[in-house]
Amino acid sequence: MKELIDIVAAYERAVKENKKTALATVVLVEGSAYRRAGARMLITEDGQLTGAISGGCLEGDALRKARMVIMQQQPMLVTYDTMDDDEAKLGVGLGCNGIIHILIEPIRDGHANPIALLKAAINSTGYSVLVTLFSTENRKAPQPGSILFFSDRQMISNGFESIPYKNELLADVEDALVRQQSIVSGYRGYTAFIECVKPLISLVILGAGNDAIPLTKMAAILGWNTSIVDGRPNYATSDRFPLVNKIIVAKPEKVLESVEFNEWTAFVLMTHNYNYELAFLQNILPLHPLYIGVLGPKKKLERMLSELADAGIFITERDLEAIYGPIGLDIGSETSEEIALAIVAEIKAFFSDRNGQPLKYKNSVIHSA
């Protein structure tokens, strides 16, 4: 998601500077590659790159082809076979042992604009689908490119309505959204990369102390939507937290009046104020959020849960599963920066449904097919 946000921002800057642009999208990978299908890169006519389609090996050649696409104003499907020795002669020696198909499409004024689809995906509060249509069978055939954004609330078409097999494709799009899984399907000589896009993670940090500063910086690097909450107006300031999206100064029982949360919201309690966090838990637990991280020793959390139970707050097994305390992965953290790293890693693992183990001990492939 961070890549999409950066690409949209770069495109808007290019528009202001009257620069022509093209969008490169990895649409199909056979075998192994550094980036998977869905990786994107915006290219301006003067050679500025935003995003990435490889570990740096393809970008130079893709830039040359993107300039051709911008000049001709026609999409182009490019294939890199990293199992072919000839690719190494061209300076594209990836060592990934795979075949990578990249669609490069011009972004044209007055025409269907793929950036509009990316914006819709960024703004979606739930899962959404982006569809990119191309032909590997006939590279000289028209390459439709980014044609559709679809969610349970909205549909934006970039030429989708004119496709003769749109009903078949739409059925697969709906299936991908229900299954929350990207798929690749073929239709009468064309291939559709039906990409299921996860919504943006929202991070709500209770506590505007110094140890929250590195956490907000790391969240900003990842592109998360971050809010800082504290009852102290002299701590929760934009000067101290310039990278957050929202600053909330409120008593614990008033916090939820200013926070919109869904299944992709993570709450982190690090106020170092026992009573503030206890009062907030009393308000948030009946709403059953999926992730609450509590900084501090396990005894502190056990005491809080005991007091809530004594106060008549019914805590379900689901609630207990959602509470992570002490918060963070076990990486030997000591400093506030290291603790922030452990917290961010745990939250990322949680929303990716991973356990945070070293990849060395993973018995299957890193990315599912």
XYZ file of C-alpha atoms in Angstrom:
369
model
C 0.000 0.000 0.000
C 2.866 2.407 0.765
C 4.085 1.975 -2.812
C 0.670 2.945 -4.176
C 0.579 6.025 -1.947
C 4.043 7.105 -3.115
C 3.144 6.543 -6.775
C -0.027 8.628 -6.530
C 1.873 11.448 -4.799
C 4.635 11.333 -7.433
C 2.075 11.413 -10.235
C 0.377 14.479 -8.767
C 3.743 16.244 -8.567
C 4.450 15.308 -12.184
C 1.105 16.748 -13.277
C 1.917 20.064 -11.586
C 5.286 20.085 -13.353
C 3.694 19.177 -16.730
C 5.708 15.966 -16.996
C 4.479 12.980 -18.967
C 4.414 9.665 -17.109
C 4.012 5.922 -17.506
C 3.063 3.184 -15.059
C 4.937 -0.136 -14.995
C 3.169 -3.049 -13.305
C 4.449 -6.573 -12.706
C 1.454 -8.552 -13.968
C 2.742 -12.124 -14.029
C 5.686 -14.001 -12.526
C 6.624 -17.552 -13.467
C 9.132 -19.042 -11.053
C 11.105 -16.896 -8.642
C 11.561 -13.117 -8.677
C 12.499 -10.326 -6.271
C 9.088 -8.634 -6.628
C 5.770 -10.381 -7.156
C 2.808 -9.511 -9.357
C 1.325 -6.199 -8.215
C 4.650 -4.390 -7.821
C 4.475 -1.013 -9.547
C 6.709 1.837 -10.598
C 5.881 5.300 -11.926
C 8.278 6.677 -14.536
C 8.431 10.310 -15.625
C 9.719 11.413 -19.010
C 12.832 12.866 -17.376
C 13.691 9.544 -15.716
C 12.383 9.907 -12.173
C 11.319 6.557 -10.696
C 8.869 5.969 -7.847
C 8.234 2.442 -6.615
C 10.121 -0.642 -7.785
C 9.551 -3.638 -10.045
C 12.710 -5.526 -9.049
C 15.679 -5.311 -6.745
C 17.179 -2.707 -9.068
C 18.124 -4.913 -12.009
C 15.154 -4.201 -14.282
C 14.601 -0.530 -13.591
C 17.180 0.768 -16.073
C 15.843 -1.252 -19.000
C 12.248 -0.528 -17.980
C 13.039 3.191 -17.982
C 14.201 3.012 -21.588
C 11.073 1.153 -22.631
C 8.836 3.479 -20.607
C 10.215 6.479 -22.488
C 9.260 4.708 -25.716
C 5.771 4.076 -24.340
C 5.429 7.740 -23.368
C 6.555 8.836 -26.835
C 4.280 6.407 -28.724
C 1.410 6.632 -26.194
C 0.768 2.905 -26.494
C 1.004 0.260 -23.744
C 3.766 -2.322 -24.022
C 4.157 -5.770 -22.458
C 7.787 -6.567 -21.643
C 9.071 -9.994 -20.599
C 12.339 -10.701 -18.808
C 13.448 -14.331 -18.738
C 16.048 -14.516 -15.985
C 16.672 -18.180 -16.790
C 17.971 -17.123 -20.220
C 21.701 -16.401 -20.467
C 20.990 -13.736 -23.092
C 19.348 -11.598 -20.431
C 22.643 -11.407 -18.556
C 24.283 -10.058 -21.719
C 21.729 -7.249 -21.699
C 22.643 -6.386 -18.121
C 19.522 -7.949 -16.643
C 21.102 -10.753 -14.665
C 18.700 -11.140 -11.756
C 19.699 -14.565 -10.586
C 16.062 -15.144 -9.633
C 15.415 -18.056 -11.988
C 12.042 -16.798 -13.169
C 10.107 -15.136 -15.983
C 8.732 -11.667 -15.240
C 6.025 -9.991 -17.338
C 5.729 -6.220 -16.940
C 3.044 -4.053 -18.490
C 4.047 -0.449 -19.144
C 1.152 1.871 -19.906
C 1.159 5.603 -20.626
C -0.884 7.852 -18.391
C -2.748 10.028 -20.867
C -4.673 13.237 -20.317
C -8.305 12.875 -21.280
C -8.133 9.082 -21.284
C -8.827 6.362 -18.746
C -6.311 6.968 -15.984
C -4.896 4.043 -13.955
C -3.971 6.454 -11.155
C -7.695 6.923 -10.431
C -7.923 3.201 -9.735
C -4.903 3.312 -7.412
C -6.448 6.227 -5.501
C -9.657 4.263 -5.030
C -7.698 1.297 -3.643
C -5.837 3.567 -1.208
C -9.072 5.107 0.044
C -10.904 1.808 0.425
C -11.627 0.845 4.040
C -11.799 -2.857 3.197
C -10.408 -5.289 0.673
C -10.622 -4.180 -2.956
C -9.624 -5.516 -6.377
C -7.549 -4.000 -9.183
C -7.699 -5.641 -12.635
C -4.904 -5.376 -15.215
C -5.580 -6.963 -18.617
C -2.848 -7.980 -21.063
C -1.968 -10.508 -23.770
C 1.105 -12.706 -23.655
C -0.098 -14.681 -26.689
C 0.004 -11.692 -29.036
C 2.243 -8.850 -27.881
C 1.250 -6.753 -30.905
C -2.397 -6.949 -29.891
C -3.896 -4.055 -27.888
C -2.836 -4.204 -24.238
C -5.834 -2.821 -22.271
C -3.871 -2.414 -19.021
C -5.498 -1.133 -15.817
C -9.215 -1.475 -16.482
C -11.094 -1.866 -13.215
C -11.308 -1.039 -9.522
C -13.873 -3.053 -7.586
C -14.960 -3.193 -3.950
C -18.155 -4.023 -2.105
C -19.013 -0.302 -2.207
C -17.684 1.004 -5.509
C -16.735 0.106 -9.067
C -14.601 2.302 -11.362
C -14.183 1.256 -14.994
C -11.338 2.174 -17.333
C -12.730 0.546 -20.463
C -14.069 -2.509 -18.651
C -17.582 -2.080 -20.064
C -16.381 -2.585 -23.660
C -14.777 -5.978 -22.985
C -16.794 -8.787 -24.638
C -16.126 -11.226 -21.787
C -16.808 -8.731 -18.987
C -19.391 -10.950 -17.283
C -16.909 -13.830 -16.953
C -14.218 -11.468 -15.724
C -16.529 -9.744 -13.243
C -17.502 -13.117 -11.772
C -13.814 -13.862 -11.150
C -13.319 -10.389 -9.671
C -16.157 -10.942 -7.218
C -14.731 -14.354 -6.332
C -11.280 -12.857 -5.657
C -12.843 -10.254 -3.366
C -14.788 -12.876 -1.422
C -11.736 -15.129 -1.084
C -9.460 -12.145 -0.423
C -6.900 -13.620 -2.762
C -5.301 -12.454 -6.024
C -5.767 -14.687 -9.056
C -4.704 -14.850 -12.710
C -7.303 -15.911 -15.291
C -7.379 -16.251 -19.073
C -10.092 -14.976 -21.442
C -10.008 -15.550 -25.207
C -6.354 -14.790 -25.754
C -6.044 -12.310 -22.887
C -4.860 -12.684 -19.298
C -6.222 -10.745 -16.342
C -4.188 -10.130 -13.208
C -6.949 -9.809 -10.617
C -5.186 -8.281 -7.644
C -6.781 -8.327 -4.220
C -5.512 -5.258 -2.348
C -5.403 -5.195 1.427
C -6.626 -2.005 3.121
C -4.255 0.362 4.844
C -3.291 -0.484 8.425
C -4.382 2.151 10.946
C -2.275 2.547 14.067
C -3.721 4.279 17.136
C -1.022 4.990 19.718
C -2.155 5.894 23.224
C 0.732 7.801 24.732
C 2.703 10.777 23.455
C 5.886 10.104 25.391
C 9.357 10.097 23.884
C 9.231 6.342 23.278
C 6.262 6.824 20.921
C 8.297 9.029 18.557
C 10.320 6.223 16.884
C 7.155 4.136 16.585
C 5.444 6.906 14.604
C 8.517 7.256 12.383
C 8.549 3.550 11.525
C 4.820 3.546 10.894
C 5.275 6.498 8.531
C 7.935 4.597 6.571
C 5.399 1.801 6.081
C 2.687 4.254 5.055
C 0.337 3.386 7.916
C -2.404 5.786 8.945
C -1.239 6.792 12.421
C -2.940 8.664 15.255
C -1.431 9.836 18.544
C -3.695 10.008 21.591
C -2.878 11.567 24.953
C -4.569 13.568 27.656
C -1.649 16.006 27.866
C -1.818 18.793 25.250
C 1.814 19.782 25.795
C 2.932 16.249 24.803
C 0.572 15.496 21.921
C 1.763 18.186 19.506
C 2.586 18.356 15.810
C 6.079 19.572 16.654
C 6.786 16.335 18.501
C 4.890 14.118 16.052
C 5.129 15.696 12.576
C 4.605 12.389 10.743
C 1.272 11.301 12.239
C -2.018 11.724 10.416
C -4.029 12.773 13.452
C -3.399 14.072 16.974
C -6.091 13.558 19.608
C -6.050 15.169 23.042
C -8.770 13.530 25.089
C -9.674 11.773 28.280
C -9.701 7.961 27.894
C -13.508 7.713 27.864
C -13.647 10.287 25.034
C -10.999 8.788 22.755
C -13.366 6.659 20.674
C -15.391 9.733 19.760
C -12.429 10.854 17.641
C -11.233 7.491 16.317
C -12.696 5.576 13.398
C -11.570 1.988 13.554
C -12.202 -1.246 11.695
C -10.684 -4.709 11.426
C -7.408 -3.165 10.178
C -6.882 -0.948 13.216
C -4.186 -1.682 15.789
C -4.284 -0.035 19.209
C -1.015 0.386 21.117
C -1.195 1.354 24.792
C 2.023 3.016 25.924
C 0.948 5.974 28.070
C 2.799 4.747 31.181
C -0.394 5.818 32.955
C -2.100 2.778 34.452
C -5.455 4.442 35.136
C -5.650 6.019 31.657
C -5.072 2.677 29.948
C -7.457 0.867 32.297
C -10.230 3.350 31.508
C -9.569 3.065 27.782
C -9.686 -0.743 27.892
C -13.019 -0.526 29.691
C -14.402 1.420 26.720
C -12.753 -0.456 23.857
C -13.136 -4.106 24.892
C -16.936 -4.242 24.421
C -16.314 -3.269 20.766
C -14.024 -6.311 20.259
C -11.097 -4.832 18.284
C -8.804 -7.415 16.681
C -5.488 -6.072 18.001
C -4.616 -4.291 21.238
C -0.960 -4.123 22.249
C -0.052 -3.215 25.818
C 3.440 -2.049 26.716
C 4.785 -3.259 30.021
C 5.123 -6.475 32.032
C 2.581 -9.260 31.926
C 1.694 -8.704 35.593
C 0.458 -5.239 34.747
C -1.895 -6.587 32.088
C -3.117 -9.383 34.356
C -3.933 -6.835 37.054
C -5.820 -4.649 34.546
C -7.894 -7.567 33.280
C -8.652 -8.629 36.848
C -9.862 -5.148 37.780
C -12.011 -4.953 34.648
C -13.577 -8.304 35.457
C -14.274 -7.141 39.020
C -15.956 -4.051 37.531
C -18.353 -6.255 35.583
C -16.626 -6.078 32.175
C -17.122 -9.452 30.496
C -13.883 -10.444 28.729
C -14.270 -13.170 26.110
C -11.663 -15.612 24.824
C -11.714 -13.636 21.583
C -10.847 -10.473 23.533
C -7.945 -12.226 25.226
C -6.622 -13.417 21.873
C -6.749 -9.837 20.602
C -4.665 -8.470 23.486
C -0.896 -8.654 22.995
C 0.886 -7.964 26.239
C 3.734 -7.570 26.601
C 3.591 -6.104 23.105
C 6.158 -6.884 20.412
C 8.173 -9.739 18.973
C 10.989 -11.203 21.063
C 14.045 -9.691 19.369
C 15.917 -8.599 22.466
C 14.720 -4.995 22.405
C 16.137 -2.529 24.911
C 16.034 0.996 23.469
C 12.867 2.809 22.405
C 13.871 2.367 18.755
C 14.327 -1.382 19.193
C 11.027 -1.653 21.045
C 9.313 0.242 18.212
C 10.818 -2.202 15.717
C 9.484 -5.159 17.728
C 6.019 -3.584 17.910
C 5.837 -2.745 14.204
C 7.034 -6.231 13.269
C 4.399 -7.883 15.453
C 1.590 -5.743 14.044
C 2.721 -6.428 10.475
C 2.898 -10.168 11.183
C -0.555 -10.112 12.771
C -2.270 -8.450 9.815
C -0.370 -10.674 7.366
C -1.413 -13.775 9.327
C 2.208 -14.782 9.901
C 3.973 -15.887 13.070
C 7.141 -13.843 12.731
C 9.514 -16.812 12.616
C 12.844 -16.577 10.713
C 12.412 -17.444 7.033
C 15.294 -19.884 7.469
C 12.896 -22.246 9.223
C 10.024 -21.837 6.773
C 9.407 -25.129 4.959
C 7.321 -23.635 2.144
C 7.890 -20.831 -0.350
C 7.905 -17.256 0.970
C 5.088 -16.126 -1.325
C 2.163 -18.333 -2.215
C 1.621 -18.947 -5.925
